[in-house]
Short mmCIF file of C-alpha atoms in Angstrom, two decimals:
data_model
loop_
_atom_site.label_atom_id
_atom_site.label_comp_id
_atom_site.label_asym_id
_atom_site.label_seq_id
_atom_site.Cartn_x
_atom_site.Cartn_y
_atom_site.Cartn_z
CA PHE A 13 0.00 0.00 0.00
CA GLN A 14 2.71 2.47 0.99
CA TRP A 15 4.72 1.70 -2.13
CA ILE A 16 1.97 2.74 -4.55
CA GLN A 17 0.04 5.40 -2.57
CA TYR A 18 2.10 8.27 -4.02
CA SER A 19 2.37 7.05 -7.61
CA ILE A 20 -1.36 6.60 -8.15
CA LEU A 21 -1.73 10.27 -7.11
CA SER A 22 1.42 11.49 -8.86
CA ASN A 23 -0.21 14.68 -10.20
CA VAL A 24 -1.70 15.48 -6.76
CA PHE A 25 1.55 15.00 -4.83
CA ALA A 26 3.61 16.77 -7.50
CA GLY A 27 1.38 19.80 -7.00
CA PHE A 28 1.32 19.50 -3.19
CA TYR A 29 5.08 19.25 -2.72
CA GLY A 30 5.91 21.48 -5.70
CA VAL A 31 8.16 18.88 -7.31
CA SER A 32 8.43 17.16 -10.69
CA PHE A 33 6.78 13.90 -11.73
CA THR A 34 10.22 12.28 -11.75
CA GLN A 35 10.67 13.14 -8.06
CA ILE A 36 7.30 11.57 -7.29
CA ASP A 37 8.33 8.49 -9.29
CA TRP A 38 11.35 8.21 -6.96
CA LEU A 39 8.94 7.68 -4.06
CA SER A 40 8.15 4.37 -5.76
CA MET A 41 11.62 3.63 -7.12
CA VAL A 42 13.22 4.04 -3.68
CA TYR A 43 11.70 0.65 -2.88
CA MET A 44 13.64 -0.85 -5.76
CA VAL A 45 16.87 1.00 -4.94
CA ALA A 46 16.82 -0.08 -1.28
CA TYR A 47 16.22 -3.71 -2.12
CA VAL A 48 19.33 -4.36 -4.20
CA PRO A 49 22.08 -3.68 -1.59
CA LEU A 50 20.05 -5.02 1.34
CA ILE A 51 18.77 -8.30 -0.07
CA LEU A 52 21.87 -10.34 0.80
CA PRO A 53 21.95 -9.33 4.49
CA ALA A 54 18.17 -9.76 4.65
CA THR A 55 18.26 -13.29 3.25
CA TRP A 56 21.17 -14.12 5.57
CA LEU A 57 19.02 -12.95 8.48
CA LEU A 58 16.12 -15.10 7.27
CA ASP A 59 18.38 -18.16 7.03
CA ALA A 60 20.29 -17.53 10.26
CA ARG A 61 17.57 -16.12 12.55
CA GLY A 62 14.39 -17.47 11.00
CA LEU A 63 10.93 -16.40 9.90
CA ARG A 64 9.67 -14.73 13.09
CA LEU A 65 12.44 -12.16 13.58
CA THR A 66 12.46 -11.31 9.87
CA ALA A 67 8.69 -10.77 9.82
CA LEU A 68 8.81 -8.60 12.96
CA LEU A 69 11.59 -6.42 11.52
CA GLY A 70 9.63 -5.89 8.32
CA ALA A 71 6.38 -5.07 10.13
CA GLY A 72 8.12 -2.79 12.65
CA LEU A 73 10.00 -0.74 10.07
CA ASN A 74 6.86 -0.44 7.97
CA ALA A 75 5.02 1.07 10.96
CA LEU A 76 7.94 3.42 11.73
CA GLY A 77 8.01 4.72 8.15
CA ALA A 78 4.25 5.27 8.22
CA TRP A 79 4.51 7.43 11.36
CA LEU A 80 7.38 9.45 9.88
CA LYS A 81 5.15 10.30 6.90
CA CYS A 82 2.73 11.97 9.31
CA GLY A 83 5.38 14.64 9.85
CA SER A 84 5.59 15.48 6.14
CA LEU A 85 2.18 17.15 5.80
CA ALA A 86 3.43 20.45 4.39
CA PRO A 87 4.40 21.46 0.83
CA GLN A 88 8.08 22.03 1.69
CA ARG A 89 8.58 18.63 3.31
CA TYR A 90 9.24 16.40 0.31
CA PRO A 91 12.68 15.35 1.68
CA LEU A 92 10.99 14.05 4.87
CA THR A 93 8.37 12.06 2.98
CA LEU A 94 11.15 10.61 0.80
CA ALA A 95 13.13 9.61 3.93
CA ALA A 96 10.00 8.02 5.45
CA GLN A 97 9.36 6.13 2.23
CA ALA A 98 12.97 4.91 2.34
CA VAL A 99 12.32 3.39 5.79
CA CYS A 100 9.28 1.58 4.37
CA ALA A 101 11.45 0.46 1.45
CA VAL A 102 13.90 -1.16 3.87
CA ALA A 103 10.95 -2.88 5.56
CA GLN A 104 9.81 -4.55 2.34
CA VAL A 105 13.24 -6.15 1.89
CA PHE A 106 12.41 -8.35 4.88
CA ILE A 107 8.85 -9.06 3.73
CA LEU A 108 9.14 -10.00 0.05
CA GLY A 109 11.22 -13.12 0.61
CA LEU A 110 8.81 -14.67 3.12
CA PRO A 111 6.09 -16.30 0.92
CA SER A 112 8.11 -19.20 -0.50
CA ARG A 113 9.82 -19.86 2.87
CA ILE A 114 6.51 -19.84 4.78
CA ALA A 115 4.97 -22.18 2.20
CA SER A 116 7.86 -24.66 2.38
CA VAL A 117 8.21 -24.62 6.18
CA TRP A 118 4.51 -24.85 7.02
CA PHE A 119 2.81 -26.76 4.15
CA GLY A 120 2.98 -30.21 2.59
CA PRO A 121 3.92 -31.05 -1.02
CA THR A 122 0.30 -30.97 -2.28
CA GLU A 123 -0.29 -27.52 -0.73
CA VAL A 124 2.98 -25.66 -1.07
CA SER A 125 2.35 -23.84 -4.39
CA THR A 126 -1.13 -22.75 -3.34
CA ALA A 127 0.22 -21.58 0.02
CA CYS A 128 2.92 -19.53 -1.71
CA ALA A 129 0.31 -17.97 -3.99
CA VAL A 130 -1.89 -17.06 -1.00
CA ALA A 131 1.11 -15.52 0.80
CA VAL A 132 1.97 -13.46 -2.28
CA LEU A 133 -1.64 -12.25 -2.22
CA GLY A 134 -0.79 -10.16 0.84
CA ASN A 135 1.54 -8.02 -1.23
CA GLN A 136 -0.98 -7.83 -4.05
CA LEU A 137 -3.82 -6.97 -1.67
CA GLY A 138 -1.84 -4.04 -0.32
CA THR A 139 -1.17 -2.82 -3.85
CA ALA A 140 -4.86 -3.19 -4.71
CA ILE A 141 -5.91 -1.09 -1.72
CA GLY A 142 -3.14 1.37 -2.62
CA PHE A 143 -4.73 1.84 -6.04
CA LEU A 144 -8.28 2.12 -4.66
CA LEU A 145 -8.20 4.23 -1.48
CA PRO A 146 -5.78 7.15 -2.11
CA PRO A 147 -7.73 8.67 -5.04
CA VAL A 148 -10.89 8.48 -2.91
CA LEU A 149 -9.29 9.88 0.26
CA VAL A 150 -7.25 12.57 -1.51
CA PRO A 151 -9.18 14.16 -4.40
CA ASN A 152 -7.27 16.68 -6.48
CA THR A 153 -7.95 20.14 -4.99
CA PRO A 154 -5.17 22.30 -6.50
CA ASN A 155 -6.89 25.52 -5.40
CA ASP A 156 -7.13 24.51 -1.72
CA ILE A 157 -3.79 23.25 -0.39
CA ASP A 158 -5.05 23.22 3.22
CA LEU A 159 -7.86 20.85 2.30
CA MET A 160 -5.40 18.71 0.35
CA ALA A 161 -3.09 18.54 3.40
CA HIS A 162 -6.06 17.54 5.59
CA ASN A 163 -7.04 14.75 3.21
CA ILE A 164 -3.45 13.49 2.98
CA SER A 165 -3.25 13.49 6.81
CA ILE A 166 -6.27 11.16 6.99
CA MET A 167 -4.51 8.73 4.66
CA PHE A 168 -1.13 8.95 6.44
CA TYR A 169 -2.46 8.60 10.00
CA GLY A 170 -4.80 5.78 8.99
CA THR A 171 -1.88 3.94 7.39
CA ALA A 172 0.27 4.42 10.49
CA ILE A 173 -2.41 3.05 12.83
CA VAL A 174 -3.06 -0.02 10.66
CA SER A 175 0.69 -0.71 10.27
CA THR A 176 1.19 -0.50 14.04
CA LEU A 177 -1.68 -2.91 14.72
CA LEU A 178 -0.22 -5.37 12.20
CA PHE A 179 3.18 -5.16 13.89
CA PHE A 180 1.70 -6.08 17.28
CA LEU A 181 -0.45 -8.79 15.72
CA ALA A 182 2.62 -10.37 14.10
CA GLY A 183 4.38 -10.29 17.49
CA VAL A 184 1.50 -12.16 19.13
CA VAL A 185 0.64 -14.86 16.55
CA PHE A 186 3.67 -15.40 14.29
CA GLU A 187 5.41 -18.73 15.04
CA GLU A 188 8.75 -19.90 13.65
CA LYS A 189 7.76 -23.39 12.40
CA PRO A 190 5.26 -26.22 13.03
CA LYS A 191 5.94 -28.95 15.59
CA TYR A 192 6.51 -31.56 12.85
CA PRO A 193 7.97 -31.03 9.33
CA PRO A 194 5.13 -31.01 6.76
CA SER A 195 7.13 -32.78 4.01
CA HIS A 196 10.06 -35.14 3.48
CA SER A 197 12.11 -32.42 1.84
CA GLN A 198 11.66 -30.19 4.92
CA ALA A 199 12.48 -33.07 7.24
CA ILE A 200 15.80 -33.58 5.41
CA LEU A 201 16.65 -29.87 5.62
CA GLN A 202 15.65 -29.55 9.29
CA ASN A 203 17.71 -32.61 10.24
CA LYS A 204 20.79 -31.21 8.50
CA PRO A 205 23.31 -29.92 11.09
CA PRO A 206 23.58 -26.09 11.06
CA GLU A 207 27.36 -26.30 10.60
CA ASP A 208 26.78 -28.01 7.24
CA TYR A 209 25.05 -24.89 5.88
CA SER A 210 27.09 -22.12 4.26
CA TYR A 211 25.27 -18.99 3.12
CA LYS A 212 28.18 -17.99 0.90
CA GLN A 213 28.28 -21.43 -0.71
CA SER A 214 24.52 -21.30 -1.25
CA ILE A 215 24.90 -18.04 -3.21
CA ILE A 216 27.74 -19.55 -5.25
CA ASN A 217 25.65 -22.65 -6.01
CA LEU A 218 22.74 -20.53 -7.21
CA PHE A 219 24.90 -18.49 -9.58
CA LYS A 220 26.35 -21.72 -11.01
CA ASN A 221 22.83 -22.97 -11.73
CA ILE A 222 22.19 -21.99 -15.39
CA PRO A 223 18.40 -22.62 -15.30
CA PHE A 224 18.19 -20.38 -12.22
CA ILE A 225 20.17 -17.61 -13.93
CA LEU A 226 17.79 -17.71 -16.90
CA LEU A 227 14.83 -17.56 -14.51
CA LEU A 228 16.53 -14.75 -12.57
CA ILE A 229 16.65 -12.57 -15.68
CA SER A 230 13.22 -13.50 -17.05
CA TYR A 231 11.56 -13.01 -13.64
CA GLY A 232 13.27 -9.63 -13.32
CA ILE A 233 11.97 -8.54 -16.72
CA MET A 234 8.36 -9.54 -16.04
CA THR A 235 8.13 -8.22 -12.49
CA GLY A 236 10.12 -5.09 -13.30
CA ALA A 237 7.65 -4.38 -16.11
CA PHE A 238 4.77 -4.79 -13.65
CA TYR A 239 6.44 -2.34 -11.23
CA SER A 240 6.92 0.16 -14.05
CA VAL A 241 3.33 -0.10 -15.29
CA SER A 242 2.02 0.28 -11.72
CA THR A 243 4.22 3.30 -11.00
CA LEU A 244 3.31 5.12 -14.22
CA LEU A 245 -0.36 4.06 -14.47
CA ASN A 246 -1.69 7.42 -13.25
CA GLN A 247 0.37 9.31 -15.81
CA MET A 248 -0.72 6.97 -18.61
CA ILE A 249 -4.41 7.29 -17.76
CA VAL A 250 -4.58 11.07 -17.18
CA THR A 251 -2.66 11.65 -20.43
CA HIS A 252 -5.61 10.26 -22.40
CA TYR A 253 -8.42 10.77 -19.84
CA GLU A 254 -7.92 14.12 -18.10
CA GLY A 255 -9.34 14.41 -14.59
CA GLU A 256 -9.84 10.65 -14.19
CA GLU A 257 -7.55 10.13 -11.18
CA VAL A 258 -10.18 8.08 -9.34
CA ASN A 259 -10.73 5.83 -12.34
CA ALA A 260 -6.96 5.46 -12.72
CA GLY A 261 -6.95 4.04 -9.20
CA ARG A 262 -9.87 1.76 -10.03
CA ILE A 263 -8.06 0.50 -13.14
CA GLY A 264 -5.03 -0.24 -10.97
CA LEU A 265 -7.32 -2.05 -8.54
CA THR A 266 -8.78 -4.09 -11.39
CA LEU A 267 -5.29 -4.97 -12.59
CA VAL A 268 -4.20 -6.23 -9.17
CA VAL A 269 -7.44 -7.99 -8.15
CA ALA A 270 -7.42 -9.88 -11.44
CA GLY A 271 -3.81 -10.78 -10.68
CA MET A 272 -4.82 -12.08 -7.24
CA VAL A 273 -7.28 -14.43 -8.94
CA GLY A 274 -4.57 -15.42 -11.42
CA SER A 275 -2.13 -16.15 -8.58
CA ILE A 276 -4.54 -18.50 -6.81
CA ILE A 277 -5.46 -20.32 -10.02
CA CYS A 278 -1.79 -20.72 -10.96
CA GLY A 279 -0.94 -21.97 -7.48
CA LEU A 280 -3.72 -24.55 -7.52
CA TRP A 281 -2.72 -25.62 -11.04
CA LEU A 282 0.93 -26.13 -10.01
CA ASP A 283 -0.05 -28.21 -6.99
CA TYR A 284 -2.23 -30.36 -9.24
CA THR A 285 0.06 -30.77 -12.28
CA LYS A 286 3.63 -29.82 -11.21
CA THR A 287 4.08 -28.40 -14.75
CA TYR A 288 6.28 -25.51 -13.61
CA LYS A 289 8.07 -24.63 -16.85
CA GLN A 290 5.07 -25.12 -19.13
CA THR A 291 2.78 -23.01 -16.93
CA THR A 292 5.39 -20.28 -16.46
CA LEU A 293 6.03 -20.04 -20.22
CA ILE A 294 2.33 -19.94 -21.13
CA VAL A 295 1.63 -17.20 -18.57
CA TYR A 296 4.64 -15.24 -19.86
CA ILE A 297 3.36 -15.40 -23.45
CA LEU A 298 -0.16 -14.39 -22.41
CA SER A 299 1.28 -11.45 -20.42
CA PHE A 300 3.08 -10.28 -23.57
CA ILE A 301 -0.15 -10.48 -25.58
CA GLY A 302 -2.04 -8.70 -22.78
CA LEU A 303 0.42 -5.81 -22.71
CA LEU A 304 0.25 -5.45 -26.50
CA VAL A 305 -3.56 -5.25 -26.39
CA PHE A 306 -3.45 -2.79 -23.46
CA THR A 307 -0.92 -0.62 -25.33
CA PHE A 308 -2.89 -0.28 -28.54
CA THR A 309 -6.31 0.21 -26.93
CA LEU A 310 -5.30 2.72 -24.25
CA ASP A 311 -6.01 5.79 -26.40
CA LEU A 312 -9.32 4.68 -27.95
CA GLY A 313 -11.29 7.00 -25.66
CA TYR A 314 -13.30 4.29 -23.86
CA LEU A 315 -12.41 3.79 -20.20
CA ILE A 316 -14.36 0.52 -20.08
CA VAL A 317 -11.92 -0.94 -22.63
CA VAL A 318 -8.99 0.09 -20.41
CA PHE A 319 -10.66 -1.60 -17.43
CA VAL A 320 -11.04 -4.84 -19.38
CA THR A 321 -7.56 -4.87 -20.93
CA GLY A 322 -6.00 -3.83 -17.61
CA GLY A 323 -7.77 -6.71 -15.89
CA VAL A 324 -6.54 -9.22 -18.45
CA LEU A 325 -3.00 -7.84 -18.21
CA GLY A 326 -3.08 -8.02 -14.41
CA PHE A 327 -4.45 -11.58 -14.40
CA PHE A 328 -1.37 -12.90 -16.18
CA MET A 329 1.32 -10.40 -15.16
CA THR A 330 0.60 -10.53 -11.43
CA GLY A 331 -0.35 -14.18 -11.58
CA TYR A 332 3.22 -14.84 -12.71
CA LEU A 333 4.76 -13.75 -9.38
CA PRO A 334 4.18 -16.96 -7.33
CA LEU A 335 5.02 -19.05 -10.41
CA GLY A 336 8.52 -17.59 -10.47
CA PHE A 337 9.02 -18.17 -6.73
CA GLU A 338 7.91 -21.79 -6.84
CA PHE A 339 9.76 -22.60 -10.08
CA ALA A 340 12.96 -21.24 -8.49
CA VAL A 341 12.51 -23.36 -5.37
CA GLU A 342 12.03 -26.48 -7.50
CA ILE A 343 15.11 -26.03 -9.68
CA THR A 344 17.41 -24.92 -6.81
CA TYR A 345 16.51 -27.38 -3.99
CA PRO A 346 18.09 -27.88 -1.44
CA GLU A 347 19.23 -24.24 -1.46
CA SER A 348 17.30 -21.87 0.81
CA GLU A 349 13.93 -20.65 -0.49
CA GLY A 350 14.59 -17.24 1.05
CA THR A 351 17.86 -16.86 -0.84
CA SER A 352 16.46 -17.84 -4.24
CA SER A 353 13.34 -15.68 -3.88
CA GLY A 354 15.45 -12.81 -2.55
CA LEU A 355 17.68 -12.88 -5.62
CA LEU A 356 14.59 -13.01 -7.87
CA ASN A 357 13.21 -9.93 -6.15
CA ALA A 358 16.57 -8.15 -6.43
CA SER A 359 16.54 -8.78 -10.18
CA ALA A 360 12.97 -7.42 -10.33
CA GLN A 361 13.99 -4.23 -8.49
CA ILE A 362 16.94 -3.60 -10.84
CA PHE A 363 14.81 -4.06 -13.93
CA GLY A 364 12.03 -2.06 -12.28
CA ILE A 365 14.29 0.95 -11.75
CA VAL A 366 15.57 0.89 -15.33
CA PHE A 367 12.13 0.26 -16.84
CA THR A 368 10.44 2.99 -14.77
CA LEU A 369 13.08 5.59 -15.68
CA VAL A 370 13.06 4.74 -19.39
CA GLN A 371 9.31 4.21 -19.72
CA GLY A 372 8.68 7.40 -17.73
CA LYS A 373 10.96 9.37 -20.06
CA LEU A 374 9.32 7.89 -23.17
CA THR A 375 5.85 8.56 -21.76
CA THR A 376 6.68 12.19 -20.94
CA ASP A 377 8.60 13.00 -24.14
CA TYR A 378 6.52 10.98 -26.60
CA SER A 379 3.45 9.04 -25.44
CA PRO A 380 2.35 6.18 -23.17
CA ARG A 381 2.33 3.94 -26.26
CA ALA A 382 6.08 4.46 -26.80
CA GLY A 383 6.81 3.48 -23.19
CA ASN A 384 4.63 0.37 -23.35
CA ILE A 385 6.18 -0.79 -26.62
CA PHE A 386 9.56 -0.57 -24.90
CA LEU A 387 8.27 -2.96 -22.21
CA CYS A 388 6.76 -5.30 -24.82
CA ALA A 389 10.16 -5.71 -26.48
CA TRP A 390 11.76 -6.72 -23.20
CA ILE A 391 8.98 -9.15 -22.28
CA PHE A 392 9.51 -10.84 -25.66
CA VAL A 393 13.15 -11.36 -24.62
CA GLY A 394 11.85 -12.86 -21.37
CA ILE A 395 9.75 -15.37 -23.31
CA ILE A 396 12.86 -16.60 -25.14
CA LEU A 397 14.83 -16.94 -21.89
CA THR A 398 12.00 -18.83 -20.19
CA ALA A 399 11.80 -21.27 -23.11
CA LEU A 400 15.52 -22.03 -22.66
CA ILE A 401 15.17 -23.05 -18.98
CA LYS A 402 15.85 -26.73 -18.40
CA SER A 403 13.31 -27.89 -15.84
CA ASP A 404 14.70 -30.12 -13.07
CA LEU A 405 12.11 -30.45 -10.29
CA ARG A 406 14.45 -31.36 -7.45
CA ARG A 407 12.16 -30.74 -4.47
CA HIS A 408 9.24 -32.55 -6.11
CA ASN A 409 11.47 -35.50 -7.01
CA VAL A 410 12.72 -35.78 -3.42
CA ASN A 411 9.20 -35.78 -2.01
CA SER A 412 7.91 -38.20 -4.66
CA GLY A 413 10.87 -40.57 -4.33
CA ILE A 414 10.69 -40.88 -0.57
CA MET A 415 6.92 -41.19 -0.56
CA ASN A 416 7.13 -43.98 -3.14
CA LEU A 417 9.60 -45.84 -0.89
CA ASP A 418 7.20 -45.45 2.02
CA VAL A 419 4.36 -46.89 -0.04
CA LYS A 420 6.49 -49.91 -1.01
CA ALA A 421 7.47 -50.45 2.62
CA VAL A 422 3.86 -50.43 3.75
CA SER A 423 2.82 -52.87 1.00
CA GLY A 424 5.69 -55.26 1.78
CA ASP A 425 7.40 -54.76 -1.60
CA SER A 426 10.71 -53.37 -0.27
#
């Protein structure tokens, strides 16, 4: 929510703080910038200190950043709101790597992909609310700055209260792991002596894994494109539909909610079929087609068309996120889920920064179509890279192999 709350009101906040659109874009891109240098220490913390401490750090910093924003309710205080957003950006470094680890630690082999998809929904839900609520809470009142400041204060204080409640809730209910391992693969990892684990060696192993490197780049392209589209959505919409800030937020909501549905469907499908590469490639291709259709229908003058095409784009683009996490875990087992997903997210942030800067420049200097075509070209590259990935489902094979032995033992065949 805090990542996108400025971008979906970019014209409002640019006027309120008296800054350029590029400076408002940096309130989103700071999330991407913070992630890259901090991901390695954050994944080390997740591996060394576990789920609970990592989750509490993320929730606590998120609440702290939200309260700092409450002090930036004046036109000259852009530096303070940027600093507060930077604190929230550090918080998300600890949060984004949790879904695949929670799914593996807490859920069995027939549930793990669905559980990962549901966990990723938390991030998507926040983005959805971030598209929906800010345009409603903070209408554009350029002739009444005091009213604008009052409306922004409602949003900032409300966010701070909710973030604080979530921090305390995480402290009360968040447990490290279940009493018994939910799968054979987890049992093997939990029984492995801690001295046998080397974080440095795990990183080296991942970068020697060619299928993972291909996934690392293709995941970064797709997710970075999603970050860029989300950040610049307000600018794209108001370019062709002046005064439609609220509908820009609703289109963003449609994009993310459709993606939430896509995530759940993809998670259920993976648990049922285990067709990781095939599903990932199909969703990638459909995302490319969706972005092409969105690009060439954006300026037709019919908002309903944008709602529909945005929903289709979101269904596949956002639905891809848990696919990438789970595919990475499968092809890198027994390496840590937090490390693989952390590197995927780092790749996404790097591509997100580059894509947002370039697409923003193309959108401002030429048109939203030029920026979107730029993204389409990169997603086409991602399709090629995904097709080259050699699928080796290591975690699934471990679970299946051991379970087959157990079945033979029970039937007296072994």
